[in-house]
Amino acid sequence: MKIEGRTFVITGGASGLGRATAEMIGQNGGNVAILDLNADLGKATAAELGPFARFFPCDVTSTESIARAVEGTVAWVKETGKELGGIVPAAGIANPGTILDRTGKPFDLSTFDLVIAVNVRGVIDTVRQFLEHLAQVPPVGPDGERGVIVLVASTAAFEAQKGQVAYGASKGAIAGMTLPMTRDLARYGVRVVSIAPSPFRSPMEAMMSEKVKKGLLAAVEFPRRSGEPVEFAALVKHSIENSMLNGSVIRIDGGMRLPSKM
Ligand SMILES: NC(=O)c1ccc[n+]([C@@H]2O[C@H](COP(=O)([O-])OP(=O)(O)OC[C@H]3O[C@@H](n4cnc5c(N)ncnc54)[C@H](O)[C@@H]3O)[C@@H](O)[C@H]2O)c1
């Protein structure tokens, strides 16, 4: 599917990998609806990117909040004539914590619940509400394609480390929902691809200690560095443009396989 002339929805689009994806969409002639919890950053990002980007405040843990963002986006799409083309639900949080602390006390379920609420329920709810509109756009091209959903998993879906029970569970869920969602949406001409990045340069990564960062990089084969957001965005671009990509979880990780701990 072509990016040009279409509107893509990016949650978490105010920062990191989501922001790089928004830039890529603009560079390729598409419009971007940036949905983010951080209203200041979201507004500033949309203003910096230019008229192809519009910010819609949204907390993906709230069905009503998503509904308002959907309404705003659909009205903008009508105004511009650039039909919906896809959804990239990139909003995510990590919130580490071991299931038992050093004294043998189990972690508080509220942390686990929040990670699942943002990274799993938030993804499903956003995709679900936008799909109602995406499934109705006129099919295009010889394949009758309507759109693409690019989910954001993580290499933690497969080898999450100590302290990543919640994050690993949430990203494992993204990997696990990729194929059934693909099968559900085939009849509508909507594809689903998941991308599973290793550590990429972003504010999320900047929060890690130097020791952890160094340890993580030691597990990368080549090139021994963090991924760059533009490299993530390039894979989103390819996932949108290559119609034979469907139902797969694609790792982008420089050959990295994470050990249990650093
Ligand atoms: N950066 C990495 O190393 C890396 C690696 C693997 C996977 N990922 C995944 O990529 C995605 C983007 O990560 P990033 O590194 O760019 O993170 P980031 O922290 O830079 O950006 C995340 C964005 O999500 C927004 N957000 C958080 N909670 C929200 C909510 N409830 N509703 C709406 N927006 C919310 C934040 O405001 C922020 O703008 C996440 O799903 C993350 O798990 C990142």
GROMACS .gro file of N, CA and C and ligand atoms in nm, residues 12 14-18 36-38 58-61 90-93 118 152-154 167 171 197-200 202-204, ligand 1:
model
  134
   12GLY      N    1   0.148   0.711   2.086
   12GLY     CA    2   0.285   0.730   2.134
   12GLY      C    3   0.368   0.805   2.031
   14ALA      N    4   0.432   1.109   1.998
   14ALA     CA    5   0.501   1.230   2.042
   14ALA      C    6   0.648   1.205   2.071
   15SER      N    7   0.689   1.080   2.080
   15SER     CA    8   0.825   1.051   2.128
   15SER      C    9   0.884   0.926   2.060
   16GLY      N   10   1.016   0.919   2.066
   16GLY     CA   11   1.088   0.796   2.031
   16GLY      C   12   1.054   0.734   1.896
   17LEU      N   13   1.023   0.605   1.900
   17LEU     CA   14   1.000   0.529   1.776
   17LEU      C   15   0.873   0.577   1.704
   18GLY      N   16   0.773   0.615   1.783
   18GLY     CA   17   0.648   0.666   1.724
   18GLY      C   18   0.671   0.796   1.650
   36ASP      N   19  -0.137   1.081   2.187
   36ASP     CA   20  -0.043   1.063   2.297
   36ASP      C   21  -0.102   1.117   2.426
   37LEU      N   22  -0.055   1.059   2.536
   37LEU     CA   23  -0.095   1.102   2.670
   37LEU      C   24  -0.030   1.236   2.705
   38ASN      N   25   0.090   1.256   2.653
   38ASN     CA   26   0.166   1.377   2.685
   38ASN      C   27   0.124   1.490   2.590
   58CYS      N   28  -0.478   1.166   2.393
   58CYS     CA   29  -0.540   1.033   2.411
   58CYS      C   30  -0.467   0.953   2.517
   59ASP      N   31  -0.545   0.897   2.608
   59ASP     CA   32  -0.491   0.799   2.703
   59ASP      C   33  -0.543   0.664   2.657
   60VAL      N   34  -0.454   0.577   2.610
   60VAL     CA   35  -0.499   0.451   2.550
   60VAL      C   36  -0.558   0.353   2.653
   61THR      N   37  -0.547   0.387   2.782
   61THR     CA   38  -0.611   0.299   2.882
   61THR      C   39  -0.759   0.336   2.898
   90ALA      N   40   0.203   0.249   1.896
   90ALA     CA   41   0.339   0.239   1.952
   90ALA      C   42   0.346   0.281   2.098
   91ALA      N   43   0.238   0.339   2.155
   91ALA     CA   44   0.245   0.381   2.296
   91ALA      C   45   0.275   0.260   2.383
   92GLY      N   46   0.374   0.274   2.468
   92GLY     CA   47   0.410   0.161   2.553
   92GLY      C   48   0.491   0.208   2.673
   93ILE      N   49   0.486   0.128   2.779
   93ILE     CA   50   0.565   0.158   2.899
   93ILE      C   51   0.636   0.030   2.943
  118VAL      N   52  -0.173  -0.048   2.927
  118VAL     CA   53  -0.120   0.037   2.819
  118VAL      C   54  -0.077  -0.050   2.701
  152VAL      N   55   0.372  -0.299   1.764
  152VAL     CA   56   0.509  -0.285   1.815
  152VAL      C   57   0.529  -0.381   1.932
  153ALA      N   58   0.598  -0.492   1.902
  153ALA     CA   59   0.633  -0.588   2.008
  153ALA      C   60   0.770  -0.547   2.062
  154SER      N   61   0.855  -0.642   2.089
  154SER     CA   62   0.990  -0.617   2.141
  154SER      C   63   1.061  -0.752   2.140
  167TYR      N   64   0.651  -0.657   3.136
  167TYR     CA   65   0.681  -0.610   3.000
  167TYR      C   66   0.687  -0.729   2.903
  171LYS      N   67   0.450  -0.783   2.574
  171LYS     CA   68   0.501  -0.790   2.437
  171LYS      C   69   0.479  -0.929   2.377
  197PRO      N   70   1.165  -0.482   1.814
  197PRO     CA   71   1.299  -0.423   1.820
  197PRO      C   72   1.376  -0.464   1.944
  198SER      N   73   1.508  -0.467   1.929
  198SER     CA   74   1.600  -0.473   2.043
  198SER      C   75   1.607  -0.331   2.097
  199PRO      N   76   1.692  -0.301   2.197
  199PRO     CA   77   1.700  -0.163   2.244
  199PRO      C   78   1.734  -0.064   2.132
  200PHE      N   79   1.650   0.038   2.122
  200PHE     CA   80   1.668   0.145   2.024
  200PHE      C   81   1.687   0.276   2.099
  202SER      N   82   1.616   0.598   2.245
  202SER     CA   83   1.489   0.664   2.273
  202SER      C   84   1.489   0.710   2.418
  203PRO      N   85   1.391   0.793   2.455
  203PRO     CA   86   1.382   0.834   2.596
  203PRO      C   87   1.369   0.713   2.689
  204MET      N   88   1.301   0.606   2.641
  204MET     CA   89   1.284   0.485   2.723
  204MET      C   90   1.422   0.425   2.752
  263LIG     N1   91   1.310   0.204   2.257
  263LIG     C1   92   1.332   0.076   2.267
  263LIG     O1   93   1.443   0.033   2.295
  263LIG     C2   94   1.223  -0.023   2.241
  263LIG     C3   95   1.256  -0.157   2.218
  263LIG     C4   96   1.156  -0.249   2.193
  263LIG     C5   97   1.023  -0.209   2.190
  263LIG     N2   98   0.992  -0.079   2.212
  263LIG     C6   99   0.850  -0.040   2.209
  263LIG     O2  100   0.835   0.067   2.116
  263LIG     C7  101   0.727   0.150   2.158
  263LIG     C8  102   0.776   0.294   2.164
  263LIG     O3  103   0.881   0.301   2.258
  263LIG     P1  104   0.975   0.429   2.272
  263LIG     O4  105   1.106   0.379   2.312
  263LIG     O5  106   0.962   0.513   2.152
  263LIG     O6  107   0.908   0.497   2.401
  263LIG     P2  108   0.890   0.650   2.442
  263LIG     O7  109   0.881   0.648   2.590
  263LIG     O8  110   0.988   0.736   2.375
  263LIG     O9  111   0.746   0.685   2.381
  263LIG     C9  112   0.629   0.628   2.429
  263LIG    C10  113   0.518   0.729   2.409
  263LIG    O10  114   0.397   0.665   2.456
  263LIG    C11  115   0.323   0.762   2.527
  263LIG     N3  116   0.231   0.697   2.621
  263LIG    C12  117   0.263   0.633   2.736
  263LIG     N4  118   0.152   0.591   2.797
  263LIG    C13  119   0.048   0.630   2.719
  263LIG    C14  120  -0.093   0.617   2.729
  263LIG     N5  121  -0.150   0.558   2.836
  263LIG     N6  122  -0.170   0.667   2.630
  263LIG    C15  123  -0.113   0.729   2.522
  263LIG     N7  124   0.019   0.746   2.509
  263LIG    C16  125   0.099   0.697   2.606
  263LIG    C17  126   0.427   0.849   2.598
  263LIG    O11  127   0.375   0.975   2.636
  263LIG    C18  128   0.536   0.858   2.492
  263LIG    O12  129   0.520   0.971   2.410
  263LIG    C19  130   0.680   0.094   2.291
  263LIG    O13  131   0.569   0.012   2.269
  263LIG    C20  132   0.799   0.014   2.339
  263LIG    O14  133   0.760  -0.089   2.428
  263LIG    C21  134   1.088   0.015   2.237
   0.00000   0.00000   0.00000
